[in-house]
Structure formats: C-alpha cells, structure tokens
Coordinates of C-alpha atoms in Angstrom, one line a residue:
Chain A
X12 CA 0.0 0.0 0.0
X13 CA 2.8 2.4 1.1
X14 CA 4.4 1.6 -2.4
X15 CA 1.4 2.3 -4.2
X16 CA 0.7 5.5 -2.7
X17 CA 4.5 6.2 -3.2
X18 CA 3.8 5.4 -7.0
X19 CA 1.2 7.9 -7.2
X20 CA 3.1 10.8 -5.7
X21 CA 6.0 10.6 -7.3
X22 CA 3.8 10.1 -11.2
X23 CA 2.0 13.5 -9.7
X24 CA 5.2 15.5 -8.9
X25 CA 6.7 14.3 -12.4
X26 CA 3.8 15.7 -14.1
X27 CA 3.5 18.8 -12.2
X28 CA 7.4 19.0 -13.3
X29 CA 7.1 18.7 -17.0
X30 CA 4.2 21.0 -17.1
X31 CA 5.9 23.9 -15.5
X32 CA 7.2 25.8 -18.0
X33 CA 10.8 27.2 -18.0
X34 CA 11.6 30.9 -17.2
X35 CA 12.6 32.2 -19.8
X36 CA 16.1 33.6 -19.7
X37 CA 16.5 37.3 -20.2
X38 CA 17.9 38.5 -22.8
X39 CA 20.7 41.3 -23.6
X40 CA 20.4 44.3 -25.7
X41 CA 22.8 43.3 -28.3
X42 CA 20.5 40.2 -28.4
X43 CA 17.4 42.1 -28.7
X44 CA 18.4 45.6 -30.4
X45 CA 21.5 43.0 -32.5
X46 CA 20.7 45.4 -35.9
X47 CA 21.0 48.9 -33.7
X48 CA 24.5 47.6 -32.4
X49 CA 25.3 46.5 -36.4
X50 CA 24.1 50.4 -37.9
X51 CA 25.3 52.3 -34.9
X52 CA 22.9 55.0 -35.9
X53 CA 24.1 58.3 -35.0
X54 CA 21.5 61.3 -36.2
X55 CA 18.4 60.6 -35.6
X56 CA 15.1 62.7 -37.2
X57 CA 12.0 62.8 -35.3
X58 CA 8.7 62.9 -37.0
X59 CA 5.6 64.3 -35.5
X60 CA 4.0 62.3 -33.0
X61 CA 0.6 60.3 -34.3
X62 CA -2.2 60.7 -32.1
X63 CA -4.9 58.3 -31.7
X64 CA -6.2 60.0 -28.6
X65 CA -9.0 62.4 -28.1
X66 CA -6.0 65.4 -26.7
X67 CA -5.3 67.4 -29.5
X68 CA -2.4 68.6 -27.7
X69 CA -0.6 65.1 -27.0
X70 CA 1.2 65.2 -30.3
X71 CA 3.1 68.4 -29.0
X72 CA 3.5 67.5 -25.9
X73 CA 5.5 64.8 -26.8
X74 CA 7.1 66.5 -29.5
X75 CA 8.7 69.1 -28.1
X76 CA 10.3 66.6 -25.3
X77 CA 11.7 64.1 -27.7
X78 CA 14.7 66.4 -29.1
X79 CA 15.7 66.5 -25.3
X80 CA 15.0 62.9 -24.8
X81 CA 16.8 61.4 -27.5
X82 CA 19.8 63.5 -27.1
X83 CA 20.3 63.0 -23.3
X84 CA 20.5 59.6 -24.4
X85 CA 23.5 60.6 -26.8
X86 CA 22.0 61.0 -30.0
X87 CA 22.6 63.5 -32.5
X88 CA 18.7 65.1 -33.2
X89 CA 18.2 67.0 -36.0
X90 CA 17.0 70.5 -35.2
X91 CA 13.3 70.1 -34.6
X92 CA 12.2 73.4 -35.6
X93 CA 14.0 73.2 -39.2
X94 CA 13.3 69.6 -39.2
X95 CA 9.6 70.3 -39.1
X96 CA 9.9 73.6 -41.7
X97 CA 11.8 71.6 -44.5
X98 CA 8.9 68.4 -43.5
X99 CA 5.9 70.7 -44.5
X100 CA 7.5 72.5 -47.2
X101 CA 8.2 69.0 -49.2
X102 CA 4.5 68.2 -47.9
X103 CA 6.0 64.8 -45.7
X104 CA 4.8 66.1 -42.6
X105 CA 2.1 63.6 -42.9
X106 CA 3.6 61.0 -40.8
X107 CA 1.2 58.0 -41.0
X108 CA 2.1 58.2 -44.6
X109 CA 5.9 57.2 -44.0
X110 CA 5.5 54.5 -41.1
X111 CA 5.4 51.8 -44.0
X112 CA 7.5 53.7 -46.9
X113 CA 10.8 53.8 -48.0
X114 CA 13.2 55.9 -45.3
X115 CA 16.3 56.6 -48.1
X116 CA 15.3 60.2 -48.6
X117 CA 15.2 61.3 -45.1
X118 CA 18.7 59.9 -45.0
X119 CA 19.8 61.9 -48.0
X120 CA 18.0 65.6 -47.2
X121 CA 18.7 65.2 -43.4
X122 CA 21.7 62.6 -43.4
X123 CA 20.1 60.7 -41.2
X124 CA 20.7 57.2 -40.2
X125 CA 17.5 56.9 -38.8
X126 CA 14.0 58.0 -37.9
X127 CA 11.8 57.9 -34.9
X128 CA 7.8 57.6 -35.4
X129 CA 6.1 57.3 -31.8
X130 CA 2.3 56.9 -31.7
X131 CA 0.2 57.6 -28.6
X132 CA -3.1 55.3 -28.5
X133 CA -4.3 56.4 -24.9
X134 CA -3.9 60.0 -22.8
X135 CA -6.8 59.8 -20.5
X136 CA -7.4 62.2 -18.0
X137 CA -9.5 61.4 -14.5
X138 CA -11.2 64.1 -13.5
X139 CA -11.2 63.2 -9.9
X140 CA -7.3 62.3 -8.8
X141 CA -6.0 64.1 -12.2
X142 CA -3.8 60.7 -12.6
X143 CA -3.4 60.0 -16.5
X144 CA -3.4 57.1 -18.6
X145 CA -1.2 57.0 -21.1
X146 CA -0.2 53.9 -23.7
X147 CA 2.7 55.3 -26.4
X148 CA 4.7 53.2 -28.8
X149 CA 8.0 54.3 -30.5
X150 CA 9.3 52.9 -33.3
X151 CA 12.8 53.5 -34.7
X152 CA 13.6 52.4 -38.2
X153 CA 16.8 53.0 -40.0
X154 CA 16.8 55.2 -43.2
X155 CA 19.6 52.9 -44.5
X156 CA 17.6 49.4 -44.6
X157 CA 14.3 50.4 -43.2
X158 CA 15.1 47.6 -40.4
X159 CA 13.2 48.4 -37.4
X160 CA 16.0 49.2 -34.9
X161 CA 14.5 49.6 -32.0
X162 CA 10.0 49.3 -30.7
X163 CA 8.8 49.1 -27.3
X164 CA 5.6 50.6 -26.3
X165 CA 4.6 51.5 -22.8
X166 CA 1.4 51.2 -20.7
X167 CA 2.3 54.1 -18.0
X168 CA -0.2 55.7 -15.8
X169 CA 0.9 59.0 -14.1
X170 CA 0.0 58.4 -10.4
X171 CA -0.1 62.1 -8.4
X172 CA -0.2 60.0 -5.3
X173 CA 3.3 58.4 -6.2
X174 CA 5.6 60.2 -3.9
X175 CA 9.5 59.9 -5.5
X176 CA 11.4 56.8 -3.5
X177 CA 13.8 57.7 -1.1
X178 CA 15.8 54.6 0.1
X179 CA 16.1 52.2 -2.6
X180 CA 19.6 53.3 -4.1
X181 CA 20.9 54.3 -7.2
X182 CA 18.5 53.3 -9.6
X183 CA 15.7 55.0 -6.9
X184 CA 17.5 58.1 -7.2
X185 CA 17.7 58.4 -10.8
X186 CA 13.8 58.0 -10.8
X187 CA 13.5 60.4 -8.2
X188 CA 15.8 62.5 -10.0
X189 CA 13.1 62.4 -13.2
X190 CA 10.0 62.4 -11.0
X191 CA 11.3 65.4 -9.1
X192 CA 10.9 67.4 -12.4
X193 CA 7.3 67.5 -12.0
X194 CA 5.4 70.8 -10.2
X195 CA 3.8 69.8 -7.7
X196 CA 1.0 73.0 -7.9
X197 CA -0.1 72.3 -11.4
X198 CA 0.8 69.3 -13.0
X199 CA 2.6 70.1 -16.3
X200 CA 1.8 67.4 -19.4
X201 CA 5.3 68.8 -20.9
X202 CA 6.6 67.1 -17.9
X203 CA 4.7 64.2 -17.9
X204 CA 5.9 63.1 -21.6
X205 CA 9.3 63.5 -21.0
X206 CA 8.8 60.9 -18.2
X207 CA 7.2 58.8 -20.6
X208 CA 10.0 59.3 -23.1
X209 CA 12.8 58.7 -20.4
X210 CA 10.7 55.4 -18.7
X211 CA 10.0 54.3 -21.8
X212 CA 13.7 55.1 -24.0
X213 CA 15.6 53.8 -21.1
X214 CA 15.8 49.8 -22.8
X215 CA 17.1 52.3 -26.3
X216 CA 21.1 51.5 -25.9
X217 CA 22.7 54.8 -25.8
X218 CA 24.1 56.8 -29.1
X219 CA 27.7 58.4 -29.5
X220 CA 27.7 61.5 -27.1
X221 CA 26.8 59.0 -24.0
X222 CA 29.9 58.1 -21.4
X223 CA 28.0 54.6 -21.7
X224 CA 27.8 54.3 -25.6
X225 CA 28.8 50.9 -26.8
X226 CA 29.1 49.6 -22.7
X227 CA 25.3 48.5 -22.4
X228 CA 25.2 45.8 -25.2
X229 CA 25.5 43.0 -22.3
X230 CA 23.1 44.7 -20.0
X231 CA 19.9 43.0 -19.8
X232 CA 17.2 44.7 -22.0
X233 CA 13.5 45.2 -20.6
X234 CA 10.5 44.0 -22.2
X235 CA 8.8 44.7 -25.4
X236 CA 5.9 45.8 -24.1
X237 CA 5.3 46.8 -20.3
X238 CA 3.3 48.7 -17.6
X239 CA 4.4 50.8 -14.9
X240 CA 3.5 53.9 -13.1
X241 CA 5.2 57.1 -13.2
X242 CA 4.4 60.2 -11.1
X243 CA 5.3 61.8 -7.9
X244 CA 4.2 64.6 -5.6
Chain B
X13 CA 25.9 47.7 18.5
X14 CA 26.3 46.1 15.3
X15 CA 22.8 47.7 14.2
X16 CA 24.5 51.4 14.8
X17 CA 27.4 50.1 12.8
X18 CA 25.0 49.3 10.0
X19 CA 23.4 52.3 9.8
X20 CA 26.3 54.5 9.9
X21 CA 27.6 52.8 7.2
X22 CA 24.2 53.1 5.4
X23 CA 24.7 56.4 5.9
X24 CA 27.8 57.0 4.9
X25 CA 27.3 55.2 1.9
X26 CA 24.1 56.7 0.5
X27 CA 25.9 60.4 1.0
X28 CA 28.6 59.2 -1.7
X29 CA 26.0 58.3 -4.4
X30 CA 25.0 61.4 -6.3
X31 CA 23.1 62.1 -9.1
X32 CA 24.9 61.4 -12.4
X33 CA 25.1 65.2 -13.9
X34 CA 23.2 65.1 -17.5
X35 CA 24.3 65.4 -20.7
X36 CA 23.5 68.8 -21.7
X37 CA 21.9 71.8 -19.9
X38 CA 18.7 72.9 -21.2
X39 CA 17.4 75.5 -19.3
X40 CA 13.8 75.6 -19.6
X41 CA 13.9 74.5 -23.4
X42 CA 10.9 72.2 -23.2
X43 CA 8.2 74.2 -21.9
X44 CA 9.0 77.3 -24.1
X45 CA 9.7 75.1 -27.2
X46 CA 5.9 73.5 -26.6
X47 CA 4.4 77.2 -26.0
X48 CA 6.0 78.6 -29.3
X49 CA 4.7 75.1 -31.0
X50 CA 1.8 75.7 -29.2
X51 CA 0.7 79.4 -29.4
X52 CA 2.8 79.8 -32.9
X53 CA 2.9 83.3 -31.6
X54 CA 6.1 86.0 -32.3
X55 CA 6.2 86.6 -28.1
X56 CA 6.7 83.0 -27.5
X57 CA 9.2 82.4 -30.3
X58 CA 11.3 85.7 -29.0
X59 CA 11.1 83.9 -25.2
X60 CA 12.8 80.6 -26.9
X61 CA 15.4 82.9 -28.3
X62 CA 16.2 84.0 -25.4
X63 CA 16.6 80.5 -23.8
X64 CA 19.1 79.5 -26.9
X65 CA 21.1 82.1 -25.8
X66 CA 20.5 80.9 -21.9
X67 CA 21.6 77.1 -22.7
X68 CA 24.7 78.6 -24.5
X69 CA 26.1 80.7 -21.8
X70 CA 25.4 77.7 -19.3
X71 CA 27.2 74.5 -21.1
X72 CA 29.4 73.9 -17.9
X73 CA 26.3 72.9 -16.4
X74 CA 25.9 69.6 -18.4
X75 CA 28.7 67.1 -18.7
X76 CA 29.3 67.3 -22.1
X77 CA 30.3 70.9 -22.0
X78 CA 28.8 71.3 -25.0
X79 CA 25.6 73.1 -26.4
X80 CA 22.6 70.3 -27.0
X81 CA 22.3 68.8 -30.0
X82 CA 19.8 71.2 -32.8
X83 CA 20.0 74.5 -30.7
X84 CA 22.7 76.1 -32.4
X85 CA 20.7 74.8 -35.7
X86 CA 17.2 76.6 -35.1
X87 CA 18.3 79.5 -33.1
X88 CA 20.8 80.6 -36.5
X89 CA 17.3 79.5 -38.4
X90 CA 15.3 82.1 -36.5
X91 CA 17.6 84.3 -37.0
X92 CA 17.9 84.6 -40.4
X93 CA 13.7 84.2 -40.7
X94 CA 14.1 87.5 -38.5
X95 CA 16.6 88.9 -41.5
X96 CA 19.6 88.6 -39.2
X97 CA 21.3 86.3 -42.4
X98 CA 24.8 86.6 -41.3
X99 CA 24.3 86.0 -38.0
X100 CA 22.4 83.1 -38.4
X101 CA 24.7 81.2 -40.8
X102 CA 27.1 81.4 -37.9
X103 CA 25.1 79.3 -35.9
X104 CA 24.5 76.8 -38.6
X105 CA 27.6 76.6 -38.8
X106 CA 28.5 76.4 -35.1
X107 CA 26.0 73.6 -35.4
X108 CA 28.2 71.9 -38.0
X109 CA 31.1 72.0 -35.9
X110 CA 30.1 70.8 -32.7
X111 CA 28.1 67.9 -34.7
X112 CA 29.5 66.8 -38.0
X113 CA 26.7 64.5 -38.5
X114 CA 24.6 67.7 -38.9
X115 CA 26.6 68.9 -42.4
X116 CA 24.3 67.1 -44.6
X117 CA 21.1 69.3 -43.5
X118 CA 22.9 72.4 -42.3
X119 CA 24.3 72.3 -45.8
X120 CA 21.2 72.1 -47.6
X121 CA 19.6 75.0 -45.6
X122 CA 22.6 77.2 -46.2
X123 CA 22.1 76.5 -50.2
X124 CA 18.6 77.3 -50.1
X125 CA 19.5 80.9 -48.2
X126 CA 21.7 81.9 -51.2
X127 CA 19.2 81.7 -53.2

C-alpha cells in the first residue's frame, strides 16, 4: 500500500514537473536591439507624434520633449524646428504616410541614419485624482535598410499619489531625480511626456555623445511591451 | 551595536552616491519650445530665443560641455527668418562644428539661403 501510494506521488510531482514551463532567460540588448549595435545610428530625425487619442495637444506635448529625450540619451537630433519647416514645405509632414515607406530620402536631405515615429493610442485624463493614462509606442527604423532598430511601447499611468522613493539606491535616485521634475501645484503634461519618453527610452542603448555608448550591449534589455507607473508629488 | 554600525555605514554610503550630472543643460527649453509650438505666436518664439542664448552661456552645467544637439541649428534659423542672415549662418555653422553629422542638413539649408 505504502508503495502504491508512493507510486502515485511521485507520477503527480513528475507531471506537475514537465508541465511547468521554463523561465525564460533574459535576454541582452545586443541580443534584442543586434541590428542597432550593427548600424550604430548616430543622427536621428524625429517625426511628428501620431495621435490616436482624443487630446489634441498630446502630439506636441510629446514632441517638443523628444529632441531632449533622445539627445540626453547621446543622439545627434536634428533640429526640430528646421526639421519640421523643410517636413511641411516638401509636404512629408504627414507622418502615417511614411511608417510603412521607403526611409532613403530622409537619409539623403537630413543625413540621417535613422527615424523615430512614436504613436500615442491612450492620454486619459480622471477628473477626480488628475492621474493620467497614457499607452505610447516608439518605433525606430533605420533610413539605410528600413530595419526596425528599436520598438517598445509603454502602458504608464501617471499616479499624483506616487511620492519619489527615497531609500532604494541608485537606480531609486535616478527615478527620483526624473519624478522630481514635476510641479507639484499644477501638474505640467510637458513634464509628464518627458517621463514617458525617459521610462520608456531607457531599454534604447545609448548613441555616440553618451559616457556609456557601446558599454550597455551585455546589460539586460526590458520588455517589449510593459506597464508601470510614473508620477510623484 | 552592530545595528548602529549598519546604519552609519548606510549612511555613509548613501551620502557618496550622487546624481549622475546630465548630458546637456537645457534650461527651460521644453516648456518654451511647446508654447511657441503651441501658441505659434512671435512673443513665445522671442522667449525661446532668449533660452538658446540661456543654454549657450550655461554648457558647464551639463557634462558634455557642449551646447545640445539642434539648438545652435534653429536659433541661427530664427535668425535669419528675422533677417539677421549673417548671423544666423554662424550658428549653422557652429552647429556643424560641434556635430559633424549635422553637415548634410545644415548644408542644404545654407544652399537654399543663397538663393
């Protein structure tokens, strides 16, 4: 009887075994981002935001915190005001039009090596706690083979209750350091989409003008898509 | 005993780690870039000439030393939309040489002001 019962334990923890499935191991950005490492991109031209949201003034928002985004991440942006300007006079400031086209000629009039399309889907407002969801995807293609060099979009929901950490190292103050740029009196969406940017950027490895350009390829990269919440009073 | 020792150490510890200093200085770039996107108005865009001229007196405050990436680029393109042509292709050209991956555009731009 004792064997039996033996038996049947050990046929349960077997199966229970096989069916668990293995973690998966994480990988490293020169596994994920391999074609970024490859093109090294340096310049970088940003496009106008797409906005699929109801806030007519998301797309500026985020626009005007990209420039700084990008380039504290040691990229070379080309001048957004210009950028724009020469965009509308050759009629390509249409940016939904270029998200599937060739990229050759932006590399040729701008000499860039690649171009950044981000496209917010969600900026919702509550009325009650002023906390804002907010779902954004960026998109980095090169203008050299149209490979998609980097993508990661970001579920964030800007939490006023979220008081910046105090005790939790390094990495807690370089979040507080971010979450500190926000006014506490009136909360400023400028602000809010460069936290987005930053969160969100963080997994891009960094460009040429960084101290830690071409040191990150074995650090771990994040996920593809993920949530968190940003914010801090 | 050995808690005190802990902490003090704690302490010690946690008032060595500062806050890496960024990249560049910007000044308050952002918020005045998104009022003259914004607004479009000639008040705003004379307010984010004056913060051009702001981030390039302060460099020293960023790591790099250097001014950000596309300021030296529009703020010689405002000026030569305000007539001030000579002046502004000096800051292209600043541009140019604090960026070299910039030539391609800031090239093109200067062509099209000769004409």
């Amino acid at each position: 009887m004792r064997m039996i019962k033996f038996l049947i334990l050990f046929v349960i923890c077997f199966g229970l075994s096989s069916c668990a499935k293995k973690a998966a191991a994480p990988l490293t950005k020169i596994q994920v981002y391999k074609d970024l490492y490859k093109e090294a991109p340096v310049s970088i031209l940003v496009m106008l935001p797409i906005n699929k949201t109801n806030n007519v003034e998301v797309k500026d928002f985020f626009y005007t915190t990209l420039t700084t985004s990008l380039s504290d991440m040691g990229y070379y942006v080309i001048p957004p005001f210009m950028g724009q300007e020469i965009l509308r006079s050759e009629s390509a400031n249409d940016t939904e039009r270029f998200v599937e086209a060739p990229l050759q000629k932006f590399g040729e009039v701008f000499g860039a090596d690649a171009v950044l399309f981000t496209t917010v889907t969600k900026w919702k407002k509550n009325g009650v706690t002023d906390n804002v969801e907010i779902q954004i995807e960026y998109v980095l293609k090169s203008t050299k083979t149209n490979n998609v060099l980097f993508q990661r979009k970001g579920n964030l929901v800007y939490d006023t209750s979220i008081k910046p950490p105090s005790n939790s190292g390094l990495a807690g103050l370089v979040i507080a350091a971010v979450v500190s740029k926000i006014n506490t009196a009136a909360t400023s969406y400028v602000k809010v989409s460069r936290m987005c940017n930053d969160v969100t950027l963080s997994d891009l490895p960094t460009g040429k003008y960084h101290a830690r350009h071409r040191l990150d390829s074995a650090s771990f990269a994040g996920l593809k898509e993920f949530s968190t919440k940003i914010g801090g009073n | 005993m050995r808690v005190v020792i802990s902490l003090l150490m704690l302490a010690i510890l946690s008032s060595c780690i500062t806050v890496p200093k960024p990249i560049y200085y910007w000044g308050a770039y952002e918020d005045l870039s998104y009022k003259a996107v914004k607004g479009n108005e000639e008040a705003d865009f004379q307010k984010l000439m004056v913060s051009f001229t702001d981030i390039a007196k302060n460099t020293a405050k960023g790591s790099s030393g250097k001014i950000p990436p596309g300021i030296c680029g529009d703020f010689g393109f405002f000026l030569m939309r305000q007539g001030k042509t000579q002046e502004g292709k000096q800051w292209l050209i600043k541009e140019k040489s604090l960026y070299p991956e910039s030539t391609t555009f800031i090239d093109s731009i200067l062509k099209m002001a000769e004409k």
